[in-house]
CSV table of C-alpha atoms and ligand atoms in Angstrom, one decimal:
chain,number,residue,atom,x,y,z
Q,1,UNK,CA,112.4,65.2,134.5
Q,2,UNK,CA,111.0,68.9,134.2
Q,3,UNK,CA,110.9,71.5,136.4
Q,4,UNK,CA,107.8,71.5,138.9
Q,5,UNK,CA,107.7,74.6,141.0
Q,6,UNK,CA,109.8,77.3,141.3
Q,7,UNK,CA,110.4,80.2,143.4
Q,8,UNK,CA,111.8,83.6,142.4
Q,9,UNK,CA,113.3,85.3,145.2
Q,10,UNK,CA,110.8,84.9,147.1
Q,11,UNK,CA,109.6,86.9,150.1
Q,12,UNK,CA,106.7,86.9,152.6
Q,13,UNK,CA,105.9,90.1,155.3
Q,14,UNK,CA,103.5,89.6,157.8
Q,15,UNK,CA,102.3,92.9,160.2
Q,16,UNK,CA,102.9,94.7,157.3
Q,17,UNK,CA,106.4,94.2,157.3
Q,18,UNK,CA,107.7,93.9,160.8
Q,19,UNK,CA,107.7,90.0,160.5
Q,20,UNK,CA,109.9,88.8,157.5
Q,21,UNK,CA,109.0,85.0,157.6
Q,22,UNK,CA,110.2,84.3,154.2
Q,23,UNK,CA,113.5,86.4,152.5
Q,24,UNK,CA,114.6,86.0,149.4
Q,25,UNK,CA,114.0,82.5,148.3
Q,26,UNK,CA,115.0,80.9,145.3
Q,27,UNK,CA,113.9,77.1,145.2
Q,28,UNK,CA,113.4,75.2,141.8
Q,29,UNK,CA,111.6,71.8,142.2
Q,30,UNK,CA,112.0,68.9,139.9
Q,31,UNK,CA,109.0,66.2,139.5
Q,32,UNK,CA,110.7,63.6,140.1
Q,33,UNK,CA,112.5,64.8,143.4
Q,34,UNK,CA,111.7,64.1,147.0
Q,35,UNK,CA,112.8,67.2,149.3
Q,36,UNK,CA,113.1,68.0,153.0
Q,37,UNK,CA,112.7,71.3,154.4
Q,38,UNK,CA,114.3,71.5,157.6
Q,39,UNK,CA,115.0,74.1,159.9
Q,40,UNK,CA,114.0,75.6,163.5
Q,41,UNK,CA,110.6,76.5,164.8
Q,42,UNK,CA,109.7,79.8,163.2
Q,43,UNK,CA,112.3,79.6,160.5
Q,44,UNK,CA,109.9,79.9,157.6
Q,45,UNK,CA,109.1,76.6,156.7
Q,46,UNK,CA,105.5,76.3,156.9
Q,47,UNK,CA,105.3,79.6,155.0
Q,48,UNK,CA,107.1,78.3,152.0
Q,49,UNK,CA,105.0,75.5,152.2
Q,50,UNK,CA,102.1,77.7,152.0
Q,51,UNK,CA,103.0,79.9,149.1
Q,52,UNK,CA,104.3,76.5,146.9
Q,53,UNK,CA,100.8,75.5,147.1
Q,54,UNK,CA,99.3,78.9,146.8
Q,55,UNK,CA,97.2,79.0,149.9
Q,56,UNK,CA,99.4,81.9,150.5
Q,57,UNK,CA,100.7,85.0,148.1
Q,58,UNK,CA,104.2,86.3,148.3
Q,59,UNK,CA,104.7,90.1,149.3
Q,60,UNK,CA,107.7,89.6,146.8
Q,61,UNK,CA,109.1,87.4,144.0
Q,62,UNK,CA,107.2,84.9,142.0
Q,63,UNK,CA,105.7,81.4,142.6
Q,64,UNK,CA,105.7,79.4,139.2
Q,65,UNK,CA,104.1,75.5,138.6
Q,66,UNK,CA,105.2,73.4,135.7
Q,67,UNK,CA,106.3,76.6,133.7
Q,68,UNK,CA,103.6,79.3,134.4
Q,69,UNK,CA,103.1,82.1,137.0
Q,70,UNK,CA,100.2,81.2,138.9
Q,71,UNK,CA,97.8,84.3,139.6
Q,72,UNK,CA,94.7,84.2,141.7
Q,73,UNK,CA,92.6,82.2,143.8
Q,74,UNK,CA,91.3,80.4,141.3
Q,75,UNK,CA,93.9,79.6,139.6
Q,76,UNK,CA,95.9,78.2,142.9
Q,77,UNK,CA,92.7,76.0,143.7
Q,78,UNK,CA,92.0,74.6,140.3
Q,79,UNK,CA,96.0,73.7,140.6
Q,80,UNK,CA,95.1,72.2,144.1
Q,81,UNK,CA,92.0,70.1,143.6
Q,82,UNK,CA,94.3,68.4,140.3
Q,83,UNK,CA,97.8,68.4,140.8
Q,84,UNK,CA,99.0,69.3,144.1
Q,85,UNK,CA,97.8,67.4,147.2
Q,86,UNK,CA,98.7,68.6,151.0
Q,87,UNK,CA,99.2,66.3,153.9
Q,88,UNK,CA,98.7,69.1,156.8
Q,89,UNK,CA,100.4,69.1,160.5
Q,90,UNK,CA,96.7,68.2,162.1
Q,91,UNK,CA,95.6,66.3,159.1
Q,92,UNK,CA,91.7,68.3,159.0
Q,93,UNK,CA,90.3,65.0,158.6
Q,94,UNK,CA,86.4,66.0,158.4
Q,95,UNK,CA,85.2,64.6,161.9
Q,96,UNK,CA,81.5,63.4,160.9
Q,97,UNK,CA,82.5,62.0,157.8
Q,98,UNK,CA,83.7,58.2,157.5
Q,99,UNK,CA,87.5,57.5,156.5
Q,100,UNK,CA,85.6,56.4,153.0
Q,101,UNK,CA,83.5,60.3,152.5
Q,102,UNK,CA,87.2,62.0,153.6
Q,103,UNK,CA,88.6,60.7,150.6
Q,104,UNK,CA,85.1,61.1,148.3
Q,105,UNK,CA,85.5,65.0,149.6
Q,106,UNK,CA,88.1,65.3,148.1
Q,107,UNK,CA,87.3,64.0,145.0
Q,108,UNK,CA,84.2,66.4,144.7
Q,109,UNK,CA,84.7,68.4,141.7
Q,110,UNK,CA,86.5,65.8,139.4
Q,111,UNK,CA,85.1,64.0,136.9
Q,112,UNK,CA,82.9,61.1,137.6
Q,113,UNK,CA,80.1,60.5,140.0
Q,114,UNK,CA,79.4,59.2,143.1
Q,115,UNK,CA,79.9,55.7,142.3
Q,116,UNK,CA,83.0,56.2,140.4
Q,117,UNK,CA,84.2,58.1,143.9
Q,118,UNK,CA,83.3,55.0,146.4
Q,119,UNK,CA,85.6,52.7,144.2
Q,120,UNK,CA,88.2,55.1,143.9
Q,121,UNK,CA,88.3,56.1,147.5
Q,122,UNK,CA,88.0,52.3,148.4
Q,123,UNK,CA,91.1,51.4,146.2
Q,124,UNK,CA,93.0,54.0,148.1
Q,125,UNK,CA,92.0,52.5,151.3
Q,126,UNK,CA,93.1,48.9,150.2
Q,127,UNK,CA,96.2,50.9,148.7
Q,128,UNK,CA,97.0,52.2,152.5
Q,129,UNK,CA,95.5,49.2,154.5
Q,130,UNK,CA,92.8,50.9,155.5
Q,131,UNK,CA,90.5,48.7,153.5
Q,132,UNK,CA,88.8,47.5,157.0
Q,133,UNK,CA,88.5,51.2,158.6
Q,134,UNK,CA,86.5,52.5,155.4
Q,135,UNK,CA,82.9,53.0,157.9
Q,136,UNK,CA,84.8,54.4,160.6
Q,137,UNK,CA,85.0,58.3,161.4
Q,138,UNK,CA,88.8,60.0,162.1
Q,139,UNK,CA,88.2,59.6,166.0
Q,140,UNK,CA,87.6,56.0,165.7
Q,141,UNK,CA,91.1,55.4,163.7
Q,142,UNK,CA,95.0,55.0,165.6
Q,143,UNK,CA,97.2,58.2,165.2
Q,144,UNK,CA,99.4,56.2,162.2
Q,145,UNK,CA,96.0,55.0,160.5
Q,146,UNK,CA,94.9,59.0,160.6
Q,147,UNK,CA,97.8,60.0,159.2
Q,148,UNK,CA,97.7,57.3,156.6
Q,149,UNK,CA,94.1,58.7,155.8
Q,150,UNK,CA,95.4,62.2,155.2
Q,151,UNK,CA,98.1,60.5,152.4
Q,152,UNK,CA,95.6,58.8,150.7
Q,153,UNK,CA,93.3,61.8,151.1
Q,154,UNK,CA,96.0,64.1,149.4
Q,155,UNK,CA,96.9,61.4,146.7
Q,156,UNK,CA,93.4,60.6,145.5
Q,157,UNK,CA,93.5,63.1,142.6
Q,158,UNK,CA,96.7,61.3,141.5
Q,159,UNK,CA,98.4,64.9,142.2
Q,160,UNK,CA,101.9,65.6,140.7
Q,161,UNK,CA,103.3,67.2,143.8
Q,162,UNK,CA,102.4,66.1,147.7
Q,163,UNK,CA,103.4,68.3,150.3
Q,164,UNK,CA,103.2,67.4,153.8
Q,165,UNK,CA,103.9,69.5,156.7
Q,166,UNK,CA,105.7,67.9,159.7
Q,167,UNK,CA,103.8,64.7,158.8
Q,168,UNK,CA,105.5,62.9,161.8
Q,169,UNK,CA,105.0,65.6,164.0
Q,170,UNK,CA,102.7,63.7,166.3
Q,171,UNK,CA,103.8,60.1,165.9
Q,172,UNK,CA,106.0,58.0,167.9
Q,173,UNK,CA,109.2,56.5,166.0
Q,174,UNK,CA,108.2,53.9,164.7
Q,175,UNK,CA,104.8,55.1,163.3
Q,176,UNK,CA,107.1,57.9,161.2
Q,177,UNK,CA,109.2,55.4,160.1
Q,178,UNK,CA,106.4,54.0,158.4
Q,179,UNK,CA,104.1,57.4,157.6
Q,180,UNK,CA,107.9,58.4,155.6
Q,181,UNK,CA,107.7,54.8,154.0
Q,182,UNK,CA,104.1,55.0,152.9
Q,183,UNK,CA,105.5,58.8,151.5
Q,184,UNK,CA,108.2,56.9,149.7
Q,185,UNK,CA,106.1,54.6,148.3
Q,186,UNK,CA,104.2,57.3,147.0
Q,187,UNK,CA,106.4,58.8,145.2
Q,188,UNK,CA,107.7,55.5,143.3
Q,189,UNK,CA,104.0,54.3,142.6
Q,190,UNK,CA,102.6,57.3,141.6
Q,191,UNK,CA,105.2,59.6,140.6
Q,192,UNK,CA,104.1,62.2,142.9
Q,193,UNK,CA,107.2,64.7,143.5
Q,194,UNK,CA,107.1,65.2,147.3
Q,195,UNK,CA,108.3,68.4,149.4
Q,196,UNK,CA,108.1,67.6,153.4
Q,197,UNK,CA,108.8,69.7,156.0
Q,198,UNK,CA,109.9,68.3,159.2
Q,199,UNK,CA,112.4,68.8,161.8
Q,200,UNK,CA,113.3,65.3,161.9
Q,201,UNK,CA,116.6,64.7,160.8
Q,202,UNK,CA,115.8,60.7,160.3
Q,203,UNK,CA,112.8,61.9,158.3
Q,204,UNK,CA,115.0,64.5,156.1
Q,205,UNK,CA,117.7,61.6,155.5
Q,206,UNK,CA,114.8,59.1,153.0
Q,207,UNK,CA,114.8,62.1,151.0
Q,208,UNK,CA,116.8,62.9,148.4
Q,209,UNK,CA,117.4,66.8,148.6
Q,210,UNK,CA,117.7,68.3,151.7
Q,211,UNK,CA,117.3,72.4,152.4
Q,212,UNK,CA,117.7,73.8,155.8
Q,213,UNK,CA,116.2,77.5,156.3
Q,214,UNK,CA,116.7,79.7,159.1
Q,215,UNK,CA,115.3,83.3,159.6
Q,216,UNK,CA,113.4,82.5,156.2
Q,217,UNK,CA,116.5,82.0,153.6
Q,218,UNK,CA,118.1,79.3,152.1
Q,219,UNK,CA,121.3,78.5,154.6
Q,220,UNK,CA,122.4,75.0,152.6
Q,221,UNK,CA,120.3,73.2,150.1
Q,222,UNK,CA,122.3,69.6,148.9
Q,223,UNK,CA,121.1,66.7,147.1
Q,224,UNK,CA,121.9,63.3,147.9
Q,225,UNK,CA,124.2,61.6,145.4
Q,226,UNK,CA,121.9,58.3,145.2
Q,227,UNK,CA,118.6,58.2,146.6
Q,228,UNK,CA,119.1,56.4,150.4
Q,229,UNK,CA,117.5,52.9,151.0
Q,230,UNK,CA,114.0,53.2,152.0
Q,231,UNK,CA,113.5,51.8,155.4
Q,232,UNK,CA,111.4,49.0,155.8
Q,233,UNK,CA,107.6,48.8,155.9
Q,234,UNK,CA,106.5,48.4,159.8
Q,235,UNK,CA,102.9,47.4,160.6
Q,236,UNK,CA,101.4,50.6,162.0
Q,237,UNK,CA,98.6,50.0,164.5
P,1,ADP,N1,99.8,84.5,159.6
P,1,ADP,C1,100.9,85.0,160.2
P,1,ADP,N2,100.9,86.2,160.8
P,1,ADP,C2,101.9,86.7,161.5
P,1,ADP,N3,103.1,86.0,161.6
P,1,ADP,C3,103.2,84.8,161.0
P,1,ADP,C4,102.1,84.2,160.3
P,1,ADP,N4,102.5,83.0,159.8
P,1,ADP,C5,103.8,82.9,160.2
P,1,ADP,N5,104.2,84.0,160.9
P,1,ADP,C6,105.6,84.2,161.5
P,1,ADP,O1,106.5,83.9,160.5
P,1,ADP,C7,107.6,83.2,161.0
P,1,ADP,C8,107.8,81.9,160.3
P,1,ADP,O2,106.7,81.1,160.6
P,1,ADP,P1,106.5,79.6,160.0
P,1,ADP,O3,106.6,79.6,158.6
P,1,ADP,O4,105.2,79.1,160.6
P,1,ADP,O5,107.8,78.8,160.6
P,1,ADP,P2,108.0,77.3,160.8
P,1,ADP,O6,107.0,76.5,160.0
P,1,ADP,O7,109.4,77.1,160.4
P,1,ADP,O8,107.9,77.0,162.3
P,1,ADP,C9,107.4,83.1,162.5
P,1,ADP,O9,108.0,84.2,163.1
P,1,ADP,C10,105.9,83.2,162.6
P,1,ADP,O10,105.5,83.7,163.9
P,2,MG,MG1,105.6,75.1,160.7
């Protein structure tokens, strides 16, 4: 266990100071923790989602991964196309492409070549059950089988850290349940740390830590005293 990410006091302005979205936010992530971030709409969350992964900057404080300050563009999207991968709330699944070229997108930019990238992304397809959808484009594919894309999409650099905003957002009950056990999986098979926000308090309970935010600080931030029993696998259509 070593530390993963970590805020510094943390704080985000937008128009140039009149919004404070994030303020003051201390947050050390472990890399072997699964963490909710709950909290109303507007309270911050998908800001400090942002600036863990860098596709944001803090107007204050400091965002550090796996020990080191992280300056730059470059810097945040060399960490991003190797160890961080990012389940987003509308998935940007690339519409022309097949489910198969979503995932060999992503993997652009690694090592290997294009054959090396079909069987990878078709082992992640098997991995996710999508093994059968592989020719088909995004539009073609069920809400849950989208949003199982995205996963695989965001694992297929095996990534240390997946983040995943409101990943459930758009799914009925029973399709979460599953998205959240696919995310669970995840972490046990491939180690990946995972920070999601959501304000689904079923979805916050399968992870271990839990930190509520509200008008961009830290109101409670607890950690589960053994990790809850996944819920079980469903099919998802
Ligand atoms: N790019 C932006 N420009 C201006 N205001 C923003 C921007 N992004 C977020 N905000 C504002 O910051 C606050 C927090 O937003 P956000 O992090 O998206 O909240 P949440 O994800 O919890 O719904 C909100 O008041 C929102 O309107
Ligand atoms: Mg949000």
């Amino acid at each position: 266990m070593s530390l993963l990410v970590e805020l510094s006091n943390v704080g985000r302005d937008f128009d140039g100071g009149r919004i404070v979205a994030v303020d003051g936010v201390s947050l050390a992530i472990e890399d072997d923790e699964t963490v909710a971030i709950v909290g109303r709409s507007g309270s911050g969350k998908s800001t400090i989602l942002n600036l863990v992964c860098g596709l944001d900057r803090p107007t204050r404080g400091e965002v550090r991964f796996e020990g080191r300050a992280v300056n730059g563009r470059a810097a945040w999207a060399a960490l991003r196309a190797s160890r961080i991968g990012i389940v987003f709330q509308n998935f940007f699944l690339l519409q022309s492409l097949s489910a198969r070229e979503n995932i060999e997108v992503a993997l652009l930019g690694n090592l290997g070549g294009a054959r090396q990238r079909r069987v990878r992304a078709l082992e992640l397809l098997a991995h996710f059950g999508l093994a059968e959808r592989a020719t088909l484009r995004p539009a073609e594919l069920s809400g849950g089988e989208r949003q199982r894309l995205a996963i695989a999409r965001a694992l297929a650099n095996r990534p240390k850290l997946l983040v995943a905003d409101e990943p459930t957002g758009s799914l009925d009950v029973q399709t979460s349940q599953s998205v959240m056990s696919i995310i669970g999986n995840a972490h046990r098979e491939f180690g990946t740390a995972v920070i999601v926000v959501t304000h689904d308090e079923d979805v916050a309970a399968l992870c271990g830590r839990r930190v509520e935010i509200s008008d961009g600080r830290i109101r409670s931030d607890n950690r589960m005293t053994a990790m809850p029993t996944p819920a079980p696998t469903l099919r998802i259509r």
